[in-house]
Amino acid sequence: MVLALLFIFFMARGIIIVDANFGKSMYLTWGTQHASIQGEDLQLVLDQTSGSAAQTKIPFLFGSIESKIKLVPNNSAGTVTAYYLSSTGSQHDEIDFEFLGNISGQPYIVHTNIYTQGNGSKEQQFYLWFDPTADFHNYTIHWNPTQVVWYIDSIPIRVFMNYEEEGIAYPNKQGMKVYTSLWNADDWATRGGLVKTNWTNAPFIARLNRFRARACKWNGPISINNCASNVPSNWWTSPIYKQLSYAQMGQLNWVRNNYMIYDYCKDTKRFNGQVPPECFKTQF
């Protein structure tokens, strides 16, 4: 009886925990002739005919989105493996992980970005401190009304705080689906486009497994309040998720001090000396 009442309460609020495999949560949208989804496993393929992509069946507003990913091995220059959240339309919100391939022996670059109301240009990039092609690693986007945190193997690498009350846009009013894709971007991905995709290495394959979306299902505008309300069922609004712990701060600073290679907030030339206003705010 108690479980039944809890189920009714969760469904009434639009809260759903998707603890399902790729086959139940996602479907292929591109490159269906060579990509595949089987249970826990998703395989993305890129060759000269096309790349491939998949997306979730439903959108979310707040929660934790995670998957394990094994990136394209060997000479992956020119390729991009993307894993991100996005809404639709010209005023869309988006939260990105993009993995920029490189020639053999050179490190992958993790490219992160966030769009709010159609405005991006908030890139931060990092080298990885491990070989992301040798095994699967966990990549998580934790998104709540207070902050967005990007994690790799439970280590936070970036934080974007909510300063909406000070006129800085924040992604909190649009449901977003989860997308993943593998595609050719040799016009910019590796050394600014200087290194092109070597098609003799095709097919390029990225593998994903154990997708989990512990998140609030988007049911339209009613979800803006339902998914943000501070109730026990909205576990992502708990005080422990409103700010990184002392230990997490140490991990974040370790990554940023040792592996960060680009921060839009420090690129004054790009913005003609007028960097975006959030760059003057505490972000973690």
mmCIF file of C-alpha atoms in Angstrom:
data_model
loop_
_atom_site.group_PDB
_atom_site.id
_atom_site.type_symbol
_atom_site.label_atom_id
_atom_site.label_comp_id
_atom_site.label_asym_id
_atom_site.label_seq_id
_atom_site.Cartn_x
_atom_site.Cartn_y
_atom_site.Cartn_z
ATOM 1 C CA MET A 1 0.000 0.000 0.000
ATOM 2 C CA VAL A 2 2.800 2.403 0.915
ATOM 3 C CA LEU A 3 4.641 1.667 -2.330
ATOM 4 C CA ALA A 4 1.455 2.224 -4.303
ATOM 5 C CA LEU A 5 0.881 5.592 -2.642
ATOM 6 C CA LEU A 6 4.482 6.631 -3.324
ATOM 7 C CA PHE A 7 4.094 5.638 -6.957
ATOM 8 C CA ILE A 8 0.927 7.730 -7.292
ATOM 9 C CA PHE A 9 2.666 10.710 -5.618
ATOM 10 C CA PHE A 10 5.714 10.501 -7.890
ATOM 11 C CA MET A 11 3.618 10.188 -11.036
ATOM 12 C CA ALA A 12 1.399 13.091 -10.010
ATOM 13 C CA ARG A 13 4.440 15.320 -9.677
ATOM 14 C CA GLY A 14 5.935 14.093 -12.941
ATOM 15 C CA ILE A 15 8.967 12.631 -11.195
ATOM 16 C CA ILE A 16 10.458 9.572 -12.812
ATOM 17 C CA ILE A 17 13.637 7.633 -12.168
ATOM 18 C CA VAL A 18 14.733 5.997 -15.384
ATOM 19 C CA ASP A 19 16.856 3.060 -14.344
ATOM 20 C CA ALA A 20 16.633 1.375 -17.710
ATOM 21 C CA ASN A 21 19.056 0.321 -20.406
ATOM 22 C CA PHE A 22 19.724 2.064 -23.719
ATOM 23 C CA GLY A 23 17.209 -0.135 -25.488
ATOM 24 C CA LYS A 24 14.357 1.087 -23.309
ATOM 25 C CA SER A 25 15.444 4.724 -22.987
ATOM 26 C CA MET A 26 16.890 5.696 -26.385
ATOM 27 C CA TYR A 27 16.434 5.177 -30.095
ATOM 28 C CA LEU A 28 18.702 5.713 -33.108
ATOM 29 C CA THR A 29 18.076 8.845 -35.165
ATOM 30 C CA TRP A 30 20.954 8.770 -37.671
ATOM 31 C CA GLY A 31 23.265 6.172 -39.134
ATOM 32 C CA THR A 32 20.849 3.355 -38.422
ATOM 33 C CA GLN A 33 22.532 1.253 -41.108
ATOM 34 C CA HIS A 34 25.605 0.722 -38.943
ATOM 35 C CA ALA A 35 24.956 1.964 -35.382
ATOM 36 C CA SER A 36 23.245 -0.367 -32.915
ATOM 37 C CA ILE A 37 21.463 -0.508 -29.569
ATOM 38 C CA GLN A 38 21.327 -3.801 -27.689
ATOM 39 C CA GLY A 39 20.194 -3.779 -24.072
ATOM 40 C CA GLU A 40 22.786 -1.937 -22.002
ATOM 41 C CA ASP A 41 24.991 -1.198 -25.008
ATOM 42 C CA LEU A 42 25.001 1.523 -27.656
ATOM 43 C CA GLN A 43 27.533 1.497 -30.480
ATOM 44 C CA LEU A 44 28.040 4.632 -32.563
ATOM 45 C CA VAL A 45 29.815 4.332 -35.909
ATOM 46 C CA LEU A 46 31.350 6.865 -38.281
ATOM 47 C CA ASP A 47 32.527 6.085 -41.800
ATOM 48 C CA GLN A 48 32.548 7.984 -45.082
ATOM 49 C CA THR A 49 28.850 7.318 -45.608
ATOM 50 C CA SER A 50 27.677 8.914 -42.340
ATOM 51 C CA GLY A 51 28.036 9.262 -38.627
ATOM 52 C CA SER A 52 25.382 8.114 -36.167
ATOM 53 C CA ALA A 53 23.269 9.410 -33.303
ATOM 54 C CA ALA A 54 20.688 8.477 -30.683
ATOM 55 C CA GLN A 55 18.387 10.332 -28.293
ATOM 56 C CA THR A 56 16.103 9.639 -25.357
ATOM 57 C CA LYS A 57 12.398 9.135 -25.850
ATOM 58 C CA ILE A 58 11.452 11.686 -23.194
ATOM 59 C CA PRO A 59 12.820 15.056 -21.978
ATOM 60 C CA PHE A 60 13.850 15.905 -18.415
ATOM 61 C CA LEU A 61 14.134 18.931 -16.145
ATOM 62 C CA PHE A 62 16.766 18.496 -13.398
ATOM 63 C CA GLY A 63 18.430 15.373 -12.118
ATOM 64 C CA SER A 64 21.501 13.297 -12.881
ATOM 65 C CA ILE A 65 22.294 12.005 -16.378
ATOM 66 C CA GLU A 66 25.109 9.514 -16.686
ATOM 67 C CA SER A 67 26.639 6.976 -19.027
ATOM 68 C CA LYS A 68 29.843 5.020 -19.373
ATOM 69 C CA ILE A 69 31.691 5.768 -22.605
ATOM 70 C CA LYS A 70 34.671 4.190 -24.369
ATOM 71 C CA LEU A 71 35.917 6.631 -26.990
ATOM 72 C CA VAL A 72 37.212 6.045 -30.517
ATOM 73 C CA PRO A 73 40.706 4.466 -30.237
ATOM 74 C CA ASN A 74 43.929 5.060 -32.169
ATOM 75 C CA ASN A 75 43.949 7.886 -34.725
ATOM 76 C CA SER A 76 40.641 9.622 -34.003
ATOM 77 C CA ALA A 77 41.643 13.042 -35.383
ATOM 78 C CA GLY A 78 38.747 14.953 -36.917
ATOM 79 C CA THR A 79 36.062 12.997 -35.075
ATOM 80 C CA VAL A 80 33.772 14.246 -32.322
ATOM 81 C CA THR A 81 31.846 12.087 -29.888
ATOM 82 C CA ALA A 82 29.085 14.144 -28.285
ATOM 83 C CA TYR A 83 27.005 13.420 -25.182
ATOM 84 C CA TYR A 84 24.669 16.205 -24.134
ATOM 85 C CA LEU A 85 21.291 17.527 -23.038
ATOM 86 C CA SER A 86 19.312 19.874 -25.263
ATOM 87 C CA SER A 87 15.894 21.396 -25.771
ATOM 88 C CA THR A 88 14.739 22.573 -29.207
ATOM 89 C CA GLY A 89 14.219 25.886 -30.988
ATOM 90 C CA SER A 90 16.214 29.086 -31.447
ATOM 91 C CA GLN A 91 16.029 29.827 -27.692
ATOM 92 C CA HIS A 92 17.125 26.356 -26.681
ATOM 93 C CA ASP A 93 19.069 25.319 -23.593
ATOM 94 C CA GLU A 94 21.919 22.833 -23.848
ATOM 95 C CA ILE A 95 24.566 21.214 -21.613
ATOM 96 C CA ASP A 96 27.463 19.573 -23.465
ATOM 97 C CA PHE A 97 30.197 17.021 -23.227
ATOM 98 C CA GLU A 98 32.095 16.776 -26.533
ATOM 99 C CA PHE A 99 35.190 14.636 -26.979
ATOM 100 C CA LEU A 100 37.559 15.907 -29.663
ATOM 101 C CA GLY A 101 39.615 13.180 -31.294
ATOM 102 C CA ASN A 102 43.353 13.381 -31.884
ATOM 103 C CA ILE A 103 46.189 11.625 -33.651
ATOM 104 C CA SER A 104 47.519 8.482 -31.989
ATOM 105 C CA GLY A 105 49.435 9.148 -28.790
ATOM 106 C CA GLN A 106 48.004 12.635 -28.276
ATOM 107 C CA PRO A 107 45.399 13.261 -25.552
ATOM 108 C CA TYR A 108 41.694 13.642 -26.164
ATOM 109 C CA ILE A 109 40.230 17.062 -25.421
ATOM 110 C CA VAL A 110 36.993 17.292 -23.440
ATOM 111 C CA HIS A 111 35.022 20.285 -24.710
ATOM 112 C CA THR A 112 32.231 21.502 -22.387
ATOM 113 C CA ASN A 113 29.668 24.177 -23.080
ATOM 114 C CA ILE A 114 26.305 25.407 -21.842
ATOM 115 C CA TYR A 115 23.619 27.233 -23.797
ATOM 116 C CA THR A 116 20.951 29.345 -22.128
ATOM 117 C CA GLN A 117 18.080 30.696 -24.215
ATOM 118 C CA GLY A 118 20.033 30.028 -27.393
ATOM 119 C CA ASN A 119 23.256 31.666 -26.238
ATOM 120 C CA GLY A 120 26.360 29.491 -25.929
ATOM 121 C CA SER A 121 29.945 30.765 -26.119
ATOM 122 C CA LYS A 122 30.686 29.413 -22.637
ATOM 123 C CA GLU A 123 33.306 26.838 -23.561
ATOM 124 C CA GLN A 124 35.806 25.249 -21.217
ATOM 125 C CA GLN A 125 38.224 22.563 -22.398
ATOM 126 C CA PHE A 126 40.344 19.987 -20.607
ATOM 127 C CA TYR A 127 42.829 17.257 -21.387
ATOM 128 C CA LEU A 128 41.912 13.907 -19.898
ATOM 129 C CA TRP A 129 44.272 12.445 -17.293
ATOM 130 C CA PHE A 130 43.726 8.856 -18.524
ATOM 131 C CA ASP A 131 43.314 6.989 -21.799
ATOM 132 C CA PRO A 132 39.561 7.203 -22.530
ATOM 133 C CA THR A 133 39.845 4.575 -25.269
ATOM 134 C CA ALA A 134 41.265 1.762 -23.119
ATOM 135 C CA ASP A 135 38.179 1.249 -20.960
ATOM 136 C CA PHE A 136 34.768 2.673 -20.109
ATOM 137 C CA HIS A 137 34.596 5.792 -17.926
ATOM 138 C CA ASN A 138 31.614 7.464 -16.304
ATOM 139 C CA TYR A 139 30.506 10.870 -17.589
ATOM 140 C CA THR A 140 27.742 12.575 -15.601
ATOM 141 C CA ILE A 141 25.826 15.824 -15.916
ATOM 142 C CA HIS A 142 24.216 16.802 -12.609
ATOM 143 C CA TRP A 143 21.665 19.569 -13.106
ATOM 144 C CA ASN A 144 19.473 21.181 -10.469
ATOM 145 C CA PRO A 145 17.945 24.623 -9.756
ATOM 146 C CA THR A 146 21.182 25.795 -8.121
ATOM 147 C CA GLN A 147 23.977 24.576 -10.358
ATOM 148 C CA VAL A 148 25.119 22.390 -13.239
ATOM 149 C CA VAL A 149 28.112 20.144 -12.536
ATOM 150 C CA TRP A 150 30.057 18.082 -15.082
ATOM 151 C CA TYR A 151 31.657 14.935 -13.594
ATOM 152 C CA ILE A 152 34.147 12.410 -14.953
ATOM 153 C CA ASP A 153 34.409 9.239 -12.871
ATOM 154 C CA SER A 154 32.733 11.146 -9.996
ATOM 155 C CA ILE A 155 35.339 13.938 -10.181
ATOM 156 C CA PRO A 156 33.810 17.381 -10.835
ATOM 157 C CA ILE A 157 35.520 19.264 -13.656
ATOM 158 C CA ARG A 158 33.214 22.260 -14.100
ATOM 159 C CA VAL A 159 30.394 24.129 -12.351
ATOM 160 C CA PHE A 160 27.882 26.660 -13.703
ATOM 161 C CA MET A 161 25.930 28.416 -10.947
ATOM 162 C CA ASN A 162 22.445 29.922 -11.110
ATOM 163 C CA TYR A 163 22.623 33.732 -11.027
ATOM 164 C CA GLU A 164 19.271 34.278 -12.710
ATOM 165 C CA GLU A 165 18.209 36.768 -10.043
ATOM 166 C CA GLU A 166 21.125 38.940 -11.187
ATOM 167 C CA GLY A 167 20.080 38.851 -14.835
ATOM 168 C CA ILE A 168 22.240 35.902 -15.948
ATOM 169 C CA ALA A 169 20.250 33.248 -17.820
ATOM 170 C CA TYR A 170 20.108 29.716 -16.399
ATOM 171 C CA PRO A 171 18.628 26.526 -17.917
ATOM 172 C CA ASN A 172 15.595 25.948 -15.683
ATOM 173 C CA LYS A 173 12.471 26.382 -17.799
ATOM 174 C CA GLN A 174 12.878 23.949 -20.695
ATOM 175 C CA GLY A 175 12.827 20.182 -20.693
ATOM 176 C CA MET A 176 15.840 18.631 -22.391
ATOM 177 C CA LYS A 177 16.360 15.254 -24.017
ATOM 178 C CA VAL A 178 19.654 13.393 -23.866
ATOM 179 C CA TYR A 179 21.543 13.038 -27.136
ATOM 180 C CA THR A 180 24.695 11.264 -28.197
ATOM 181 C CA SER A 181 26.420 11.239 -31.576
ATOM 182 C CA LEU A 182 29.635 10.459 -33.448
ATOM 183 C CA TRP A 183 30.400 12.637 -36.448
ATOM 184 C CA ASN A 184 33.075 14.093 -38.692
ATOM 185 C CA ALA A 185 34.135 17.601 -37.641
ATOM 186 C CA ASP A 186 37.575 17.834 -39.217
ATOM 187 C CA ASP A 187 36.959 21.474 -40.137
ATOM 188 C CA TRP A 188 37.542 22.414 -36.469
ATOM 189 C CA ALA A 189 37.864 19.469 -34.059
ATOM 190 C CA THR A 190 41.603 18.736 -34.106
ATOM 191 C CA ARG A 191 44.063 21.638 -33.926
ATOM 192 C CA GLY A 192 41.447 24.006 -35.235
ATOM 193 C CA GLY A 193 40.877 21.918 -38.361
ATOM 194 C CA LEU A 194 44.544 21.564 -39.347
ATOM 195 C CA VAL A 195 44.448 17.783 -38.888
ATOM 196 C CA LYS A 196 41.880 16.042 -41.083
ATOM 197 C CA THR A 197 40.074 12.743 -40.632
ATOM 198 C CA ASN A 198 42.077 9.805 -42.000
ATOM 199 C CA TRP A 199 39.376 7.659 -43.563
ATOM 200 C CA THR A 200 41.715 4.688 -43.957
ATOM 201 C CA ASN A 201 41.135 4.197 -40.208
ATOM 202 C CA ALA A 202 37.346 3.952 -40.640
ATOM 203 C CA PRO A 203 35.040 2.731 -39.326
ATOM 204 C CA PHE A 204 35.453 4.813 -36.167
ATOM 205 C CA ILE A 205 33.530 3.339 -33.230
ATOM 206 C CA ALA A 206 32.505 4.803 -29.868
ATOM 207 C CA ARG A 207 30.841 2.540 -27.325
ATOM 208 C CA LEU A 208 28.467 3.529 -24.526
ATOM 209 C CA ASN A 209 26.804 1.493 -21.809
ATOM 210 C CA ARG A 210 24.918 1.756 -18.515
ATOM 211 C CA PHE A 211 22.914 4.865 -19.364
ATOM 212 C CA ARG A 212 21.012 6.180 -16.344
ATOM 213 C CA ALA A 213 18.725 9.210 -16.071
ATOM 214 C CA ARG A 214 17.744 9.716 -12.443
ATOM 215 C CA ALA A 215 15.752 12.775 -13.323
ATOM 216 C CA CYS A 216 12.434 14.581 -13.347
ATOM 217 C CA LYS A 217 10.313 13.876 -16.417
ATOM 218 C CA TRP A 218 9.294 17.003 -18.318
ATOM 219 C CA ASN A 219 5.512 17.241 -18.593
ATOM 220 C CA GLY A 220 5.285 20.777 -19.962
ATOM 221 C CA PRO A 221 5.281 24.117 -18.079
ATOM 222 C CA ILE A 222 3.840 22.507 -14.935
ATOM 223 C CA SER A 223 7.218 20.803 -14.498
ATOM 224 C CA ILE A 224 9.009 24.138 -13.986
ATOM 225 C CA ASN A 225 7.679 24.270 -10.426
ATOM 226 C CA ASN A 226 7.156 20.553 -9.835
ATOM 227 C CA CYS A 227 10.723 19.577 -10.699
ATOM 228 C CA ALA A 228 12.272 22.486 -8.769
ATOM 229 C CA SER A 229 10.233 22.279 -5.584
ATOM 230 C CA ASN A 230 12.129 21.395 -2.425
ATOM 231 C CA VAL A 231 10.429 18.111 -1.553
ATOM 232 C CA PRO A 232 12.035 14.771 -0.624
ATOM 233 C CA SER A 233 11.117 13.166 -3.940
ATOM 234 C CA ASN A 234 13.183 15.827 -5.737
ATOM 235 C CA TRP A 235 16.414 14.487 -4.277
ATOM 236 C CA TRP A 236 18.509 16.796 -6.515
ATOM 237 C CA THR A 237 17.255 19.820 -4.522
ATOM 238 C CA SER A 238 18.777 18.493 -1.292
ATOM 239 C CA PRO A 239 21.264 20.899 0.381
ATOM 240 C CA ILE A 240 24.155 18.499 -0.304
ATOM 241 C CA TYR A 241 23.697 19.114 -4.053
ATOM 242 C CA LYS A 242 23.622 22.905 -3.813
ATOM 243 C CA GLN A 243 27.376 23.245 -3.448
ATOM 244 C CA LEU A 244 30.412 21.036 -3.855
ATOM 245 C CA SER A 245 31.874 19.513 -0.708
ATOM 246 C CA TYR A 246 35.341 20.457 0.514
ATOM 247 C CA ALA A 247 36.753 17.235 -0.980
ATOM 248 C CA GLN A 248 35.004 17.863 -4.303
ATOM 249 C CA MET A 249 36.390 21.397 -4.383
ATOM 250 C CA GLY A 250 39.853 19.926 -4.035
ATOM 251 C CA GLN A 251 39.213 17.555 -6.940
ATOM 252 C CA LEU A 252 37.844 20.365 -9.104
ATOM 253 C CA ASN A 253 40.846 22.587 -8.458
ATOM 254 C CA TRP A 254 43.213 19.692 -9.192
ATOM 255 C CA VAL A 255 41.619 19.188 -12.613
ATOM 256 C CA ARG A 256 41.503 22.896 -13.419
ATOM 257 C CA ASN A 257 45.079 23.529 -12.291
ATOM 258 C CA ASN A 258 46.558 20.585 -14.168
ATOM 259 C CA TYR A 259 44.356 19.782 -17.158
ATOM 260 C CA MET A 260 42.347 22.856 -18.140
ATOM 261 C CA ILE A 261 43.449 24.253 -21.504
ATOM 262 C CA TYR A 262 40.753 26.818 -22.327
ATOM 263 C CA ASP A 263 38.356 28.983 -20.311
ATOM 264 C CA TYR A 264 36.075 31.442 -22.075
ATOM 265 C CA CYS A 265 36.156 33.682 -19.015
ATOM 266 C CA LYS A 266 39.863 34.298 -19.562
ATOM 267 C CA ASP A 267 39.592 34.922 -23.305
ATOM 268 C CA THR A 268 39.339 38.718 -23.137
ATOM 269 C CA LYS A 269 40.467 39.096 -26.759
ATOM 270 C CA ARG A 270 37.520 37.032 -27.974
ATOM 271 C CA PHE A 271 35.031 39.249 -26.158
ATOM 272 C CA ASN A 272 36.856 42.539 -26.834
ATOM 273 C CA GLY A 273 37.561 42.876 -23.131
ATOM 274 C CA GLN A 274 33.886 42.441 -22.176
ATOM 275 C CA VAL A 275 33.710 38.892 -20.844
ATOM 276 C CA PRO A 276 30.233 37.553 -19.921
ATOM 277 C CA PRO A 277 28.891 38.719 -16.538
ATOM 278 C CA GLU A 278 28.949 35.264 -14.914
ATOM 279 C CA CYS A 279 32.731 35.323 -15.202
ATOM 280 C CA PHE A 280 32.804 37.863 -12.355
ATOM 281 C CA LYS A 281 30.709 35.620 -10.095
ATOM 282 C CA THR A 282 31.728 32.781 -7.814
ATOM 283 C CA GLN A 283 31.193 29.590 -9.779
ATOM 284 C CA PHE A 284 32.217 26.954 -7.219
#
